[in-house]
Every structure is written in C-alpha cells, then in structure tokens.
Coordinates of N, CA and C in Angstrom, one line a residue:
M42 N 23.7 -15.9 21.6 CA 23.4 -15.1 21.2 C 21.6 -14.5 21.5
V43 N 21.0 -13.5 21.9 CA 19.6 -13.4 21.9 C 19.2 -12.6 20.5
R44 N 18.0 -13.4 20.3 CA 17.4 -12.9 19.0 C 16.3 -12.3 20.1
R45 N 16.2 -10.8 18.8 CA 15.0 -9.9 19.0 C 14.1 -10.6 18.3
A46 N 12.4 -10.4 18.6 CA 11.5 -10.3 18.2 C 11.4 -9.6 17.2
Q47 N 10.8 -9.3 15.7 CA 10.6 -8.8 14.8 C 9.5 -7.9 14.4
P48 N 9.0 -6.9 14.8 CA 8.0 -6.5 15.0 C 6.9 -7.1 13.7
E49 N 5.6 -7.6 13.7 CA 4.6 -7.7 12.2 C 3.8 -7.0 12.1
R50 N 3.6 -6.7 11.0 CA 2.3 -6.2 10.2 C 1.2 -7.1 9.1
T51 N 0.3 -6.5 9.2 CA -0.7 -6.7 8.6 C -0.9 -5.8 7.1
C52 N -0.4 -6.5 5.6 CA -0.7 -6.0 4.6 C -2.4 -5.9 4.1
V53 N -2.0 -4.5 3.7 CA -3.6 -3.8 3.8 C -4.5 -4.6 2.6
G54 N -3.5 -5.5 1.7 CA -3.8 -5.8 0.4 C -4.3 -7.0 0.4
C55 N -3.6 -7.7 0.7 CA -3.6 -9.5 0.7 C -4.0 -10.1 2.4
R56 N -4.0 -9.0 3.1 CA -4.4 -9.3 4.1 C -3.2 -10.5 5.0
K57 N -2.1 -10.4 4.9 CA -0.8 -11.4 5.3 C 0.0 -10.6 6.2
R58 N -0.1 -11.4 7.2 CA 1.3 -10.3 8.4 C 2.2 -11.2 7.9
A59 N 3.4 -10.2 8.1 CA 4.6 -10.6 7.5 C 5.7 -9.1 8.3
P60 N 7.0 -9.5 8.3 CA 7.5 -8.9 9.4 C 7.8 -7.2 8.7
A61 N 7.7 -6.0 9.2 CA 7.5 -4.6 9.2 C 8.7 -4.6 8.2
S62 N 9.8 -5.5 8.0 CA 10.8 -5.1 7.4 C 10.7 -5.3 5.7
E63 N 9.7 -6.3 5.2 CA 8.9 -7.2 4.3 C 8.0 -5.9 3.6
L64 N 7.4 -4.9 4.1 CA 6.6 -4.4 3.9 C 6.4 -3.2 3.9
L65 N 6.1 -2.3 2.6 CA 6.1 -1.0 2.8 C 5.5 -0.1 3.1
R66 N 5.3 1.1 3.7 CA 5.1 2.2 4.9 C 4.7 2.6 4.0
I67 N 2.8 3.0 4.2 CA 1.9 4.4 3.0 C 1.2 5.0 3.8
V68 N 1.7 6.3 3.8 CA 0.9 7.3 4.5 C 0.4 8.6 3.3
A69 N -0.6 9.2 3.8 CA -1.3 10.0 3.5 C -1.0 11.2 3.5
V70 N -0.5 12.5 2.4 CA -0.2 13.6 2.7 C -0.7 15.0 2.3
R71 N -1.0 15.8 2.8 CA -1.2 16.6 2.6 C -1.2 17.9 1.3
D72 N -1.7 17.3 0.4 CA -1.0 18.7 -0.8 C -2.7 19.5 -1.3
E73 N -1.6 20.4 -2.5 CA -2.9 21.5 -2.7 C -4.3 21.4 -3.4
A74 N -4.0 19.6 -3.5 CA -5.1 18.7 -3.9 C -6.0 18.0 -3.2
G75 N -5.7 17.7 -2.2 CA -6.4 17.2 -1.2 C -5.1 16.1 -0.5
H76 N -5.6 14.8 0.0 CA -4.5 14.4 0.2 C -4.3 13.1 -0.5
S77 N -2.8 12.9 -0.3 CA -2.2 12.0 -1.9 C -1.7 10.6 -0.7
L78 N -1.3 9.5 -1.1 CA -0.9 8.1 -0.7 C 0.6 8.4 -1.2
R79 N 1.7 8.1 -0.2 CA 2.8 8.2 -0.9 C 3.7 7.1 0.1
P80 N 4.2 6.8 -0.7 CA 5.7 5.5 0.2 C 6.5 5.9 1.0
D81 N 6.5 5.4 1.9 CA 7.5 5.6 2.9 C 8.5 4.7 3.1
P82 N 9.5 4.5 2.2 CA 10.7 3.2 2.2 C 11.4 3.4 3.6
R83 N 11.3 4.3 3.7 CA 12.7 4.6 5.2 C 11.6 4.6 6.6
R84 N 10.4 4.6 6.3 CA 9.9 4.6 7.9 C 9.9 5.5 8.7
R85 N 10.0 6.9 8.1 CA 10.4 8.4 8.7 C 9.4 9.1 8.7
L86 N 8.3 9.4 7.9 CA 7.2 10.2 7.5 C 6.4 10.2 8.9
P87 N 5.9 11.2 9.1 CA 4.9 11.4 10.2 C 3.2 11.4 9.5
G88 N 2.9 10.4 11.3 CA 1.5 10.3 10.7 C 1.5 8.9 10.8
R89 N 0.0 8.9 10.7 CA 0.1 7.0 10.6 C 0.0 6.8 9.6
G90 N 0.1 5.5 9.4 CA 0.9 4.8 8.4 C -0.2 3.3 7.9
A91 N 0.2 2.4 6.4 CA -0.5 1.5 6.4 C 0.8 0.5 5.6
N92 N 0.4 -0.5 5.7 CA 1.7 -1.7 5.3 C 1.3 -2.3 4.2
M93 N 2.1 -2.4 2.9 CA 1.8 -3.5 2.1 C 2.7 -3.7 1.8
H94 N 2.4 -4.9 1.0 CA 3.6 -5.9 0.2 C 4.2 -4.7 -0.9
P95 N 5.5 -4.8 -1.3 CA 5.9 -3.9 -2.5 C 5.9 -4.5 -4.1
D96 N 4.3 -5.2 -4.1 CA 3.5 -6.1 -5.1 C 2.9 -5.9 -5.9
P97 N 2.5 -5.6 -7.2 CA 1.3 -5.2 -8.2 C -0.1 -5.7 -7.2
A98 N -0.1 -7.0 -7.7 CA -1.3 -7.6 -6.9 C -1.9 -7.0 -5.3
C99 N -1.0 -6.9 -4.4 CA -1.5 -6.3 -3.1 C -2.3 -5.1 -3.4
F100 N -1.6 -4.0 -4.7 CA -1.3 -2.8 -4.4 C -3.1 -2.7 -5.2
A101 N -3.0 -3.4 -6.0 CA -4.8 -3.5 -6.6 C -6.0 -4.4 -6.0
L102 N -5.3 -5.2 -5.2 CA -6.6 -5.6 -3.9 C -6.6 -4.5 -3.0
A103 N -5.7 -3.7 -2.6 CA -6.3 -2.8 -1.5 C -7.1 -1.7 -2.4
V104 N -6.3 -1.4 -3.2 CA -7.3 -0.3 -4.3 C -8.7 -0.7 -4.1
R105 N -9.0 -1.9 -4.9 CA -10.4 -2.5 -4.5 C -11.2 -2.6 -3.5
R106 N -10.5 -3.2 -2.7 CA -11.0 -2.9 -1.5 C -11.3 -1.6 -0.5
R107 N -10.5 -0.7 -1.3 CA -10.5 1.1 -0.2 C -10.4 0.6 1.2
A108 N -9.0 -0.2 0.8 CA -8.4 -0.2 2.0 C -7.7 0.6 2.9
F109 N -7.2 1.7 1.6 CA -6.4 2.5 2.2 C -7.2 3.6 3.1
G110 N -7.9 3.8 3.0 CA -8.9 5.0 3.3 C -9.5 4.2 4.9
R111 N -9.7 3.6 5.4 CA -9.5 2.7 6.3 C -8.0 2.7 7.2
A112 N -7.6 1.9 6.7 CA -6.2 1.5 7.0 C -5.7 3.4 8.0
L113 N -5.8 4.2 7.0 CA -5.1 5.1 7.4 C -6.5 6.4 8.1
R114 N -7.7 5.7 8.5 CA -8.8 6.6 9.1 C -8.9 7.8 8.7
S115 N -9.2 7.6 6.9 CA -9.9 9.1 6.1 C -10.8 8.9 5.8
T116 N -11.5 10.1 5.5 CA -12.6 9.7 5.3 C -12.6 10.6 3.6
E117 N -11.6 11.4 3.3 CA -11.7 12.1 1.7 C -11.0 11.2 0.9
V118 N -11.1 11.3 -0.3 CA -11.0 10.2 -1.2 C -9.3 10.9 -1.4
L119 N -8.7 9.7 -1.0 CA -7.1 9.4 -1.4 C -6.2 9.6 -2.9
D120 N -5.6 10.0 -3.2 CA -5.3 9.7 -4.9 C -4.1 8.9 -4.4
H121 N -4.2 8.0 -5.3 CA -3.2 7.0 -5.4 C -2.3 6.8 -6.6
G122 N -1.7 7.9 -7.3 CA -1.3 7.6 -8.3 C 0.8 7.7 -7.8
A123 N 1.1 8.5 -7.1 CA 2.9 8.5 -6.6 C 2.4 7.3 -6.6
L124 N 1.5 6.5 -5.6 CA 2.1 5.4 -4.6 C 2.0 4.3 -6.0
A125 N 1.2 4.0 -7.0 CA 1.3 3.7 -8.4 C 2.7 3.5 -9.3
E126 N 3.0 4.4 -9.1 CA 4.1 4.8 -10.2 C 5.8 3.9 -9.1
H127 N 5.4 3.9 -7.7 CA 6.0 3.6 -7.1 C 6.7 2.2 -6.6
V128 N 4.7 1.5 -6.8 CA 4.4 -0.3 -6.8 C 4.8 -0.8 -8.5
D129 N 4.8 0.3 -9.1 CA 5.3 -0.4 -11.0 C 3.9 -1.0 -11.2
A130 N 2.7 -0.6 -10.5 CA 1.5 -1.5 -11.1 C 0.8 -0.4 -12.1
P131 N 0.5 -1.2 -13.1 CA -0.5 -0.8 -14.1 C -1.6 -0.1 -13.8
T132 N -1.7 1.3 -14.4 CA -3.0 1.6 -14.0 C -3.8 2.4 -15.5
T133 N -5.1 2.4 -15.0 CA -6.2 2.9 -16.6 C -5.7 4.1 -16.0
T134 N -6.9 4.9 -17.1 CA -7.1 6.4 -17.0 C -8.0 7.0 -16.0
S135 N -8.7 5.9 -15.2 CA -9.4 6.4 -14.1 C -8.7 6.4 -13.0
G136 N -7.3 5.9 -13.2 CA -6.6 5.8 -11.6 C -6.8 4.6 -11.2
Q137 N -7.4 3.7 -11.6 CA -7.6 2.2 -10.9 C -6.5 1.6 -11.6
P138 N -6.4 0.7 -10.9 CA -5.6 -0.7 -11.4 C -6.0 -1.4 -12.8
D139 N -5.3 -1.7 -13.7 CA -5.8 -2.6 -15.2 C -5.9 -4.5 -14.5
R140 N -6.8 -4.2 -13.8 CA -6.8 -5.9 -13.4 C -6.4 -7.1 -15.0
A141 N -6.9 -6.9 -15.5 CA -6.3 -8.0 -16.6 C -4.9 -7.9 -16.7
R142 N -4.1 -6.8 -16.4 CA -2.7 -6.8 -16.6 C -1.9 -7.1 -15.0
V143 N -2.6 -6.7 -14.3 CA -2.1 -7.0 -12.6 C -1.9 -8.6 -12.4
A144 N -3.3 -9.1 -13.0 CA -3.6 -10.7 -12.8 C -3.1 -11.2 -13.7
S145 N -2.2 -11.0 -15.2 CA -1.3 -11.5 -15.8 C 0.1 -11.1 -15.2
R146 N 0.5 -10.5 -14.5 CA 1.7 -10.4 -14.1 C 1.7 -11.8 -12.6
V147 N 0.8 -11.6 -12.0 CA 0.8 -12.5 -11.2 C -0.1 -13.9 -11.3
G148 N -0.1 -14.5 -12.5 CA -0.8 -15.8 -13.3 C -2.0 -16.2 -12.6
R149 N -2.5 -15.5 -12.8 CA -4.1 -15.3 -12.0 C -5.2 -14.7 -13.1
P150 N -6.1 -15.8 -13.5 CA -7.2 -15.0 -14.7 C -8.4 -13.8 -14.0
T151 N -8.4 -13.6 -14.7 CA -9.8 -11.6 -14.5 C -10.5 -12.2 -14.2

C-alpha cells in the first residue's frame, strides 16, 4: 500500500507546522466595510489563504503579532470579528482578544 504525503502548512499564530487537514484556512473577503477575515473550513473560497490551528490561543497570538495582514499580503485593516466567533475566542469591545481569558483557557499566566 502506497502512503501519500499530506501537505503541511504553518500556523500563523504559533508558527508550528502541521498537516493542512488539522489547520483552519482563513481568507480575506471584501464587503461593504472593507476586508474581513472569514474561516474557510472546506478550503474552497477563492484567494490567498492563511492557516491557523482552530484554537483561541493561536488566534490571540496571530492577532497580537498582526500575522493575518502579512500572511494574506494585505495593507488594509482586516476585521476579524467573524473569525473570532468561529474560533470561539473571547474578545473585548475593541475587537482584540481578551488575553486574560484566553490565557486562562490554555493554562498560561498573563
């Protein structure tokens, strides 16, 4: 039996490599307010994609490092509200992840 190699991608949050099937693909979609980040679990949306573990800790790291803009080669501010809901990451009113709540979920001090 021949085993095929699975494609590997790098998570924009934690920067660890993993099989593409374990990562969530994210794309920037143009809407009336500009560009927003959308999850693409079926990996079918057109355009350049970024990959991330579907984990609130990786989401928080990616937002803090501003990794989505670099990975998607976008100079615009990207709204990540829909992505935060999909990943189930707690956010503050500023739209930024609440570090204390995310850290408590993964057992890290703030």
